[in-house]
mmCIF file with all atom_site columns, C-alpha atoms in Angstrom:
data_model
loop_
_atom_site.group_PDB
_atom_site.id
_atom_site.type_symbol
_atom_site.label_atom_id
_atom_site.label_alt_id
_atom_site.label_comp_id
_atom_site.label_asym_id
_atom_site.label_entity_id
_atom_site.label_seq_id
_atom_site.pdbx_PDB_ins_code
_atom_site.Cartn_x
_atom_site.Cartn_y
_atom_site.Cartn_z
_atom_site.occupancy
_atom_site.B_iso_or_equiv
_atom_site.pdbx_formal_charge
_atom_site.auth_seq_id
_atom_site.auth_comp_id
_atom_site.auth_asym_id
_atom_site.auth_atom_id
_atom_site.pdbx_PDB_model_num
ATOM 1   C CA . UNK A 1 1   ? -9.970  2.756   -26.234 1.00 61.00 ? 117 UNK A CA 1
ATOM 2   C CA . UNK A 1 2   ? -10.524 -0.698  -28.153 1.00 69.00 ? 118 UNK A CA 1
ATOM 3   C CA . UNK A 1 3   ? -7.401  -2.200  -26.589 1.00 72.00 ? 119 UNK A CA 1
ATOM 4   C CA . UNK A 1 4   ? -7.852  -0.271  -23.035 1.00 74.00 ? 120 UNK A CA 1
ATOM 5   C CA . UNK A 1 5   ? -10.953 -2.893  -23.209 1.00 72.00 ? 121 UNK A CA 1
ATOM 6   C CA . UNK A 1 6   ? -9.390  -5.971  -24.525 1.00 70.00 ? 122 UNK A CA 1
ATOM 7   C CA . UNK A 1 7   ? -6.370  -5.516  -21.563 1.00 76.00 ? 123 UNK A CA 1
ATOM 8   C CA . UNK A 1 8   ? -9.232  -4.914  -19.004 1.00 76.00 ? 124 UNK A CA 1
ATOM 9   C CA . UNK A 1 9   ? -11.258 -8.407  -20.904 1.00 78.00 ? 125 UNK A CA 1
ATOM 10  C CA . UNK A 1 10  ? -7.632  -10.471 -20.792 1.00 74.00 ? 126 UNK A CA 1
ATOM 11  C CA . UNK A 1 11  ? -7.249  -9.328  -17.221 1.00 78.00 ? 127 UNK A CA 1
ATOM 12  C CA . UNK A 1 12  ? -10.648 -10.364 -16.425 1.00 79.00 ? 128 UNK A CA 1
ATOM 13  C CA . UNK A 1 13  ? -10.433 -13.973 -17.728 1.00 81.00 ? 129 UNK A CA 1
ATOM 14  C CA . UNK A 1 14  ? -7.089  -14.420 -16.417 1.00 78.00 ? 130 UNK A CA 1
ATOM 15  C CA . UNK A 1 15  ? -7.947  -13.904 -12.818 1.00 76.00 ? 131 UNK A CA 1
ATOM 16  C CA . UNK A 1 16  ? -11.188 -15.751 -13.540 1.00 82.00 ? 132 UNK A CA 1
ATOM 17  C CA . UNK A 1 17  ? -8.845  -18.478 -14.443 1.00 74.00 ? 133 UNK A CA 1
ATOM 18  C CA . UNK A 1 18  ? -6.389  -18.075 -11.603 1.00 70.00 ? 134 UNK A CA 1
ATOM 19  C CA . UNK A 1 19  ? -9.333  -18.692 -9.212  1.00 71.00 ? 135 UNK A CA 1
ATOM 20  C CA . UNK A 1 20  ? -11.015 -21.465 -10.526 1.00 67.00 ? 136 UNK A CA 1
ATOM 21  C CA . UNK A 1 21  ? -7.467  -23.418 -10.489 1.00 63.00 ? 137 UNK A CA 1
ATOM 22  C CA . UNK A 1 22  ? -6.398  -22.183 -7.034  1.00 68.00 ? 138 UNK A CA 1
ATOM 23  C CA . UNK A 1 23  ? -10.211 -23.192 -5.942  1.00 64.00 ? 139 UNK A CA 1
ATOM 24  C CA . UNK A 1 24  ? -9.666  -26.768 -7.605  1.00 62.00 ? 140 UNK A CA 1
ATOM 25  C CA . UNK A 1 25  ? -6.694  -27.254 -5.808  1.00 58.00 ? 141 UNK A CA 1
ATOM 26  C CA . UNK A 1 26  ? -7.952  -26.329 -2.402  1.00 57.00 ? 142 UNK A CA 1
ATOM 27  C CA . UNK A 1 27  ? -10.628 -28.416 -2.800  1.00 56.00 ? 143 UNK A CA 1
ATOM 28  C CA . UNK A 1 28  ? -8.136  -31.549 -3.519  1.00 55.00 ? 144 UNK A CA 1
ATOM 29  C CA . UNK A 1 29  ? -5.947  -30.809 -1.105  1.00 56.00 ? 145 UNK A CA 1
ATOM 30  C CA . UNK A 1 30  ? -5.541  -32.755 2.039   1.00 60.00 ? 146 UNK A CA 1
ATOM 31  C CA . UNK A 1 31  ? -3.651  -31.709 5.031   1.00 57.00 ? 147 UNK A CA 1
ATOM 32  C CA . UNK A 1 32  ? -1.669  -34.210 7.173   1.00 66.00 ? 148 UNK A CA 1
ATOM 33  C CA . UNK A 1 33  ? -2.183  -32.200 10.383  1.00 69.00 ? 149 UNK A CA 1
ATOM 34  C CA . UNK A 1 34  ? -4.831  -30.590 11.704  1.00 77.00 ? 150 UNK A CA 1
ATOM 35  C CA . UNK A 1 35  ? -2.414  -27.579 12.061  1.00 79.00 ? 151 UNK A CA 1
ATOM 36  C CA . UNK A 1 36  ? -3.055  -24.072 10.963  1.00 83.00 ? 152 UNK A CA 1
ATOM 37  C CA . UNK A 1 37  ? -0.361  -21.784 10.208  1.00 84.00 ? 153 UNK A CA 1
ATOM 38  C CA . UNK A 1 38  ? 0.147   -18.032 7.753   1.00 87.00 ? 154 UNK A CA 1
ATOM 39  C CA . UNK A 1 39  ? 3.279   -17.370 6.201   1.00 89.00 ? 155 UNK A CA 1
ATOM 40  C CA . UNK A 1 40  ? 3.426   -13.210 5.721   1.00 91.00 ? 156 UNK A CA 1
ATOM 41  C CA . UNK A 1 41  ? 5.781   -10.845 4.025   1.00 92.00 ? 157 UNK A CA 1
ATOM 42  C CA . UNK A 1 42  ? 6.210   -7.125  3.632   1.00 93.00 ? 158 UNK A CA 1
ATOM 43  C CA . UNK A 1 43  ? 9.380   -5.545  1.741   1.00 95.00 ? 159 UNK A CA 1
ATOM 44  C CA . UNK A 1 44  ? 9.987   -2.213  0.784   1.00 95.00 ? 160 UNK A CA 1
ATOM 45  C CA . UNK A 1 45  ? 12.317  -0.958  -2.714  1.00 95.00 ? 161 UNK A CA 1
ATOM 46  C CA . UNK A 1 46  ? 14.251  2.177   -3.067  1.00 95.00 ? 162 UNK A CA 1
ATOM 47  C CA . UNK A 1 47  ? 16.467  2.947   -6.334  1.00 94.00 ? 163 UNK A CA 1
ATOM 48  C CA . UNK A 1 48  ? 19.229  5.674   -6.185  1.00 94.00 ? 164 UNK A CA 1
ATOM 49  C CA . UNK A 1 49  ? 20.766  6.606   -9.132  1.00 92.00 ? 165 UNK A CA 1
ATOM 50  C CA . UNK A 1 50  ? 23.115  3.360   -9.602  1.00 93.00 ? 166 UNK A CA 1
ATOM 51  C CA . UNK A 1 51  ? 21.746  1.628   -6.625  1.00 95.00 ? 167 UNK A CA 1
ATOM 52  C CA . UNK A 1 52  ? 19.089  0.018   -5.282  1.00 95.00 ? 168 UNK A CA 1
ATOM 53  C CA . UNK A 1 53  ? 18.346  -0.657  -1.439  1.00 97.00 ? 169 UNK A CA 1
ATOM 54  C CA . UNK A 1 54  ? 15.712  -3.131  0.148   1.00 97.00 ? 170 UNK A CA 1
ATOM 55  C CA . UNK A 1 55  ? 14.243  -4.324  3.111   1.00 96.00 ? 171 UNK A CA 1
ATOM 56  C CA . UNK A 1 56  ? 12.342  -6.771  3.852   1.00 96.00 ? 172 UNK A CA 1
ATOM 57  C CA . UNK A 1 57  ? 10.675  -8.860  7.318   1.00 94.00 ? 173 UNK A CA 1
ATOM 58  C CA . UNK A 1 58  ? 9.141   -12.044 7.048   1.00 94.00 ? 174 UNK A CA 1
ATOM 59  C CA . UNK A 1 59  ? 6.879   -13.429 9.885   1.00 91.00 ? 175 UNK A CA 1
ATOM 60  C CA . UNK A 1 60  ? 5.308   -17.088 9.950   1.00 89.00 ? 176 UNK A CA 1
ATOM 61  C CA . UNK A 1 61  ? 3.116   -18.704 12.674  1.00 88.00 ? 177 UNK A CA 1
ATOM 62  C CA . UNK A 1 62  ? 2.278   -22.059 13.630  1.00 83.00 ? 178 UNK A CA 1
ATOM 63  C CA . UNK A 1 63  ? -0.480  -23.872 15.847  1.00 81.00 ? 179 UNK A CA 1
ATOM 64  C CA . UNK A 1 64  ? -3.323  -22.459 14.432  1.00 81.00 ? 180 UNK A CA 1
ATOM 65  C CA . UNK A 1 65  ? -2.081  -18.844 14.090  1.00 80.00 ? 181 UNK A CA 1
ATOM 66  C CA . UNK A 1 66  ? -1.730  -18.998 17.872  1.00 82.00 ? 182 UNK A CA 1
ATOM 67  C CA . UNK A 1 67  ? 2.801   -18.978 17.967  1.00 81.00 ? 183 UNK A CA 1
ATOM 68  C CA . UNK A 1 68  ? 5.179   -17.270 16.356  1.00 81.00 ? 184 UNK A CA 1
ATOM 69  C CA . UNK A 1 69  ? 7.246   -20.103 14.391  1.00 82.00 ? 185 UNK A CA 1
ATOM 70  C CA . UNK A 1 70  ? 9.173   -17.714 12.620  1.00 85.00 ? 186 UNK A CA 1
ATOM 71  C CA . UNK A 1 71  ? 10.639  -14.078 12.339  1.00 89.00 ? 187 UNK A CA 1
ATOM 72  C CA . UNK A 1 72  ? 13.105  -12.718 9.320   1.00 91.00 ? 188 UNK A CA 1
ATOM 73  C CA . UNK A 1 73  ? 14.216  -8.970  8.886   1.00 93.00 ? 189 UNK A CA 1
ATOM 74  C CA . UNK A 1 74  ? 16.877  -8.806  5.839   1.00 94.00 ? 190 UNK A CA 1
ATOM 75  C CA . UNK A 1 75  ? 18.471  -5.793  4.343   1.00 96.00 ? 191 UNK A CA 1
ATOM 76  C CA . UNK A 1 76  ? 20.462  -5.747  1.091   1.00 96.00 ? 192 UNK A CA 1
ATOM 77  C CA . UNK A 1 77  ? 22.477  -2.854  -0.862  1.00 97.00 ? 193 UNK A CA 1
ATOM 78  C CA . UNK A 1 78  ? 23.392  -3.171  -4.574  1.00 96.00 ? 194 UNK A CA 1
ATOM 79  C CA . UNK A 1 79  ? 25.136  -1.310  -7.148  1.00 95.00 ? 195 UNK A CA 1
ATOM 80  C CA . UNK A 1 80  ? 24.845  -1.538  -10.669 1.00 94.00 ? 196 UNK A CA 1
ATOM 81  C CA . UNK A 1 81  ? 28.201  -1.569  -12.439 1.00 93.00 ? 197 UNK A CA 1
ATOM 82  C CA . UNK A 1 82  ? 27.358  -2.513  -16.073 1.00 90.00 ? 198 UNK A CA 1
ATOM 83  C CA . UNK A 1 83  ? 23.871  -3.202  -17.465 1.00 85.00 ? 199 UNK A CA 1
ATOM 84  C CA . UNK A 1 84  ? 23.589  -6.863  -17.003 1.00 88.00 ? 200 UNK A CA 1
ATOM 85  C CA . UNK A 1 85  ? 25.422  -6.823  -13.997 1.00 93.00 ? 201 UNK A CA 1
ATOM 86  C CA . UNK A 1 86  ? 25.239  -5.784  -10.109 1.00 93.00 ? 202 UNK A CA 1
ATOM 87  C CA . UNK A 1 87  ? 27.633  -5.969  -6.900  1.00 96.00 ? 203 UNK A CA 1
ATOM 88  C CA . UNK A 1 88  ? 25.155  -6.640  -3.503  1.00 96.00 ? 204 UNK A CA 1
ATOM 89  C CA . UNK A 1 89  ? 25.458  -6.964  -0.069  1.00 96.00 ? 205 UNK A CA 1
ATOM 90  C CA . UNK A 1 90  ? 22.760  -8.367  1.774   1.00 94.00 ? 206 UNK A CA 1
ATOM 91  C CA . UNK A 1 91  ? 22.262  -9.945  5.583   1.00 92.00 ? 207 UNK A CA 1
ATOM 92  C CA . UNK A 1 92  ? 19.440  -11.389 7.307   1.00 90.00 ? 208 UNK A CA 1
ATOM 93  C CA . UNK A 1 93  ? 18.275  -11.967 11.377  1.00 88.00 ? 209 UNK A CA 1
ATOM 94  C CA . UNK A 1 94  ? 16.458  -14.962 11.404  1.00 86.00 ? 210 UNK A CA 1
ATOM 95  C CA . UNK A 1 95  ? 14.379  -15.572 15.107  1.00 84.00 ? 211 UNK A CA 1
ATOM 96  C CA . UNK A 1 96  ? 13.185  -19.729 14.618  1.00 80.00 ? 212 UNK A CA 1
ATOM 97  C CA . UNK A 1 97  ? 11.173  -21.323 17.431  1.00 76.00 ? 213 UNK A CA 1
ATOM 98  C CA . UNK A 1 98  ? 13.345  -23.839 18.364  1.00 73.00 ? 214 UNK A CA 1
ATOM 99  C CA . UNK A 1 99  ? 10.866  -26.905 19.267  1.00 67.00 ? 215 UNK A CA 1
ATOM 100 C CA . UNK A 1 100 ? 12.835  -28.842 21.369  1.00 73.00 ? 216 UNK A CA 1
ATOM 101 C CA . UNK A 1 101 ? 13.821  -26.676 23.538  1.00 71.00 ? 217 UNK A CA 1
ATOM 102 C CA . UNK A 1 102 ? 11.291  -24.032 23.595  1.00 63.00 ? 218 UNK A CA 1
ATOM 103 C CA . UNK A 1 103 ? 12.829  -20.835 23.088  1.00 64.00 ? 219 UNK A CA 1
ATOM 104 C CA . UNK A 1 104 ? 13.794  -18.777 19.715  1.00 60.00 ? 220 UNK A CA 1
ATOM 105 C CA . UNK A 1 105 ? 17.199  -18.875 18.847  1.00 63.00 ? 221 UNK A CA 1
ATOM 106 C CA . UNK A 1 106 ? 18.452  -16.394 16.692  1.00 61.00 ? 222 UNK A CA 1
ATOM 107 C CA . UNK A 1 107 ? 20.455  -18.246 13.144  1.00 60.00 ? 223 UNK A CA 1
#
């Protein structure tokens, strides 16, 4: 029970922490552009015996949350031969918003 308490008073103080310096920062920060833009990411896990599959999309916008800059779907496969060490496979679709000419070409 005693250290069930001292995990949950650690935990505490180290998020306490975490904000105050992410808070300090933002407040210092300056942006060059009055641009605002959200970088998100979802992936999912799943382990099978000796290997492991994943999948993950990716999805960032630009001009204040208002276009699609970017788009990422990636899927990797890996088995564990040894301990310490793995064979993978991975690929991923990237769709960019090409700027210059103003369409999203796939890379």
């Amino acid at each position: 029970m005693e250290t069930e308490m001292m995990t949950r008073t650690f935990r505490m103080i180290a998020m306490t922490a975490l904000g105050v310096v992410y808070a300090g920062l933002s407040l210092t920060g300056r942006a060059q552009t009055k641009d605002v833009g959200v970088w998100t990411s979802v992936g999912i896990e799943k382990h099978i015996r000796k290997f492991d599959f994943s999948m993950e999309g990716e999805l960032r916008t630009q001009q204040n949350v208002s276009e699609i800059d970017r788009w990422s779907l990636a899927f990797s496969a890996d088995y564990r031969l040894v301990k310490p060490l793995s064979l993978g496979l991975s690929y991923q679709f990237i769709g960019f918003h090409d700027v210059d000419f103003a369409d999203y070409q796939p890379r």
